[in-house]
Coordinates of C-alpha atoms in Angstrom, one line a residue:
X1 CA 16.0 0.6 -27.8
X2 CA 13.8 -2.5 -27.9
X3 CA 11.3 -3.7 -25.6
X4 CA 8.6 -6.5 -25.0
X5 CA 6.4 -8.0 -22.8
X6 CA 6.7 -11.7 -22.4
X7 CA 5.8 -14.0 -19.3
X8 CA 4.1 -11.4 -17.2
X9 CA 7.7 -9.1 -17.6
X10 CA 8.7 -6.3 -19.2
X11 CA 12.0 -6.3 -21.0
X12 CA 14.2 -3.8 -22.3
X13 CA 17.2 -4.3 -24.6
X14 CA 19.0 -0.6 -24.2
X15 CA 20.9 0.9 -26.8
X16 CA 24.2 0.2 -24.5
X17 CA 23.1 -3.5 -24.8
X18 CA 22.0 -3.6 -21.3
X19 CA 19.1 -5.8 -20.5
X20 CA 16.5 -4.8 -17.7
X21 CA 13.9 -7.0 -16.8
X22 CA 10.8 -5.9 -14.6
X23 CA 8.0 -8.1 -13.4
X24 CA 4.5 -6.3 -14.4
X25 CA 3.7 -6.3 -10.4
X26 CA 6.6 -4.5 -9.7
X27 CA 5.7 -1.8 -12.6
X28 CA 2.2 -2.0 -11.1
X29 CA 3.4 -0.8 -7.8
X30 CA 5.9 1.6 -9.2
X31 CA 3.2 3.4 -11.1
X32 CA 4.4 7.3 -11.2
X33 CA 0.9 8.5 -11.3
X34 CA -0.2 11.0 -8.7
X35 CA -2.8 9.0 -7.7
X36 CA -0.6 5.9 -7.1
X37 CA 2.1 8.3 -5.5
X38 CA -0.2 9.4 -3.0
X39 CA -1.5 6.0 -2.2
X40 CA 2.1 4.6 -1.5
X41 CA 2.5 7.5 0.5
X42 CA -0.3 7.0 2.5
X43 CA -0.4 3.5 3.1
X44 CA -3.7 1.7 4.9
X45 CA -2.4 -0.6 7.5
X46 CA -6.2 -2.4 7.8
X47 CA -5.6 -3.7 4.3
X48 CA -7.3 -6.9 4.3
X49 CA -7.0 -8.4 1.1
X50 CA -4.0 -8.9 -1.4
X51 CA -4.7 -7.3 -4.8
X52 CA -4.8 -9.9 -7.6
X53 CA -1.5 -10.2 -9.9
X54 CA -1.8 -6.9 -12.7
X55 CA -1.9 -7.9 -15.8
X56 CA -1.1 -5.5 -18.5
X57 CA -3.5 -5.2 -21.5
X58 CA -1.6 -2.6 -23.6
X59 CA 1.6 -1.0 -23.5
X60 CA 2.4 2.0 -25.8
X61 CA 5.1 4.5 -26.3
X62 CA 4.8 8.1 -25.5
X63 CA 7.0 9.6 -27.8
X64 CA 10.4 8.5 -27.9
X65 CA 11.0 9.1 -23.9
X66 CA 8.2 6.9 -22.2
X67 CA 5.6 4.0 -22.1
X68 CA 2.1 3.8 -21.1
X69 CA 0.5 0.7 -19.8
X70 CA -3.1 0.1 -19.6
X71 CA -3.8 -2.0 -16.8
X72 CA -6.7 -4.8 -16.6
X73 CA -8.0 -2.9 -13.3
X74 CA -8.6 0.0 -15.3
X75 CA -5.6 2.5 -14.5
X76 CA -4.0 3.8 -17.3
X77 CA -2.6 7.1 -16.2
X78 CA 1.0 6.3 -15.4
X79 CA 3.7 7.5 -17.7
X80 CA 7.0 5.2 -17.1
X81 CA 9.9 7.4 -18.6
X82 CA 12.7 5.6 -19.9
X83 CA 14.8 7.3 -17.2
X84 CA 12.9 6.2 -14.4
X85 CA 12.9 2.6 -16.0
X86 CA 16.6 2.6 -16.4
X87 CA 16.8 3.9 -12.4
X88 CA 14.5 0.8 -11.6
X89 CA 16.6 -1.5 -12.8
X90 CA 18.1 -4.0 -10.3
X91 CA 20.1 -6.1 -12.0
X92 CA 23.8 -7.0 -10.1
X93 CA 25.3 -4.6 -13.0
X94 CA 23.1 -1.5 -11.8
X95 CA 22.9 -2.7 -8.0
X96 CA 26.9 -2.4 -7.9
X97 CA 27.0 0.9 -10.0

């Protein structure tokens, strides 16, 4: 498997030649850490300002099973497993599977 970040997108080419493309804002919203999961579950209905488009400062592998993204907002505790990323793929092939 190979991956790269390009034009504010994260692209994975899987071993089975499938290609997944994720926008960085989508991945920031899907951060799997406990704090972000809690924030998603307890949405603030009085949110007045939209957050700026998230920027990834650094993406690093975590063993052979995941990546960790360091975001410009200082957040970096989410571990994005490759299994999770494959499940999040929303290409037409994956949607119909």
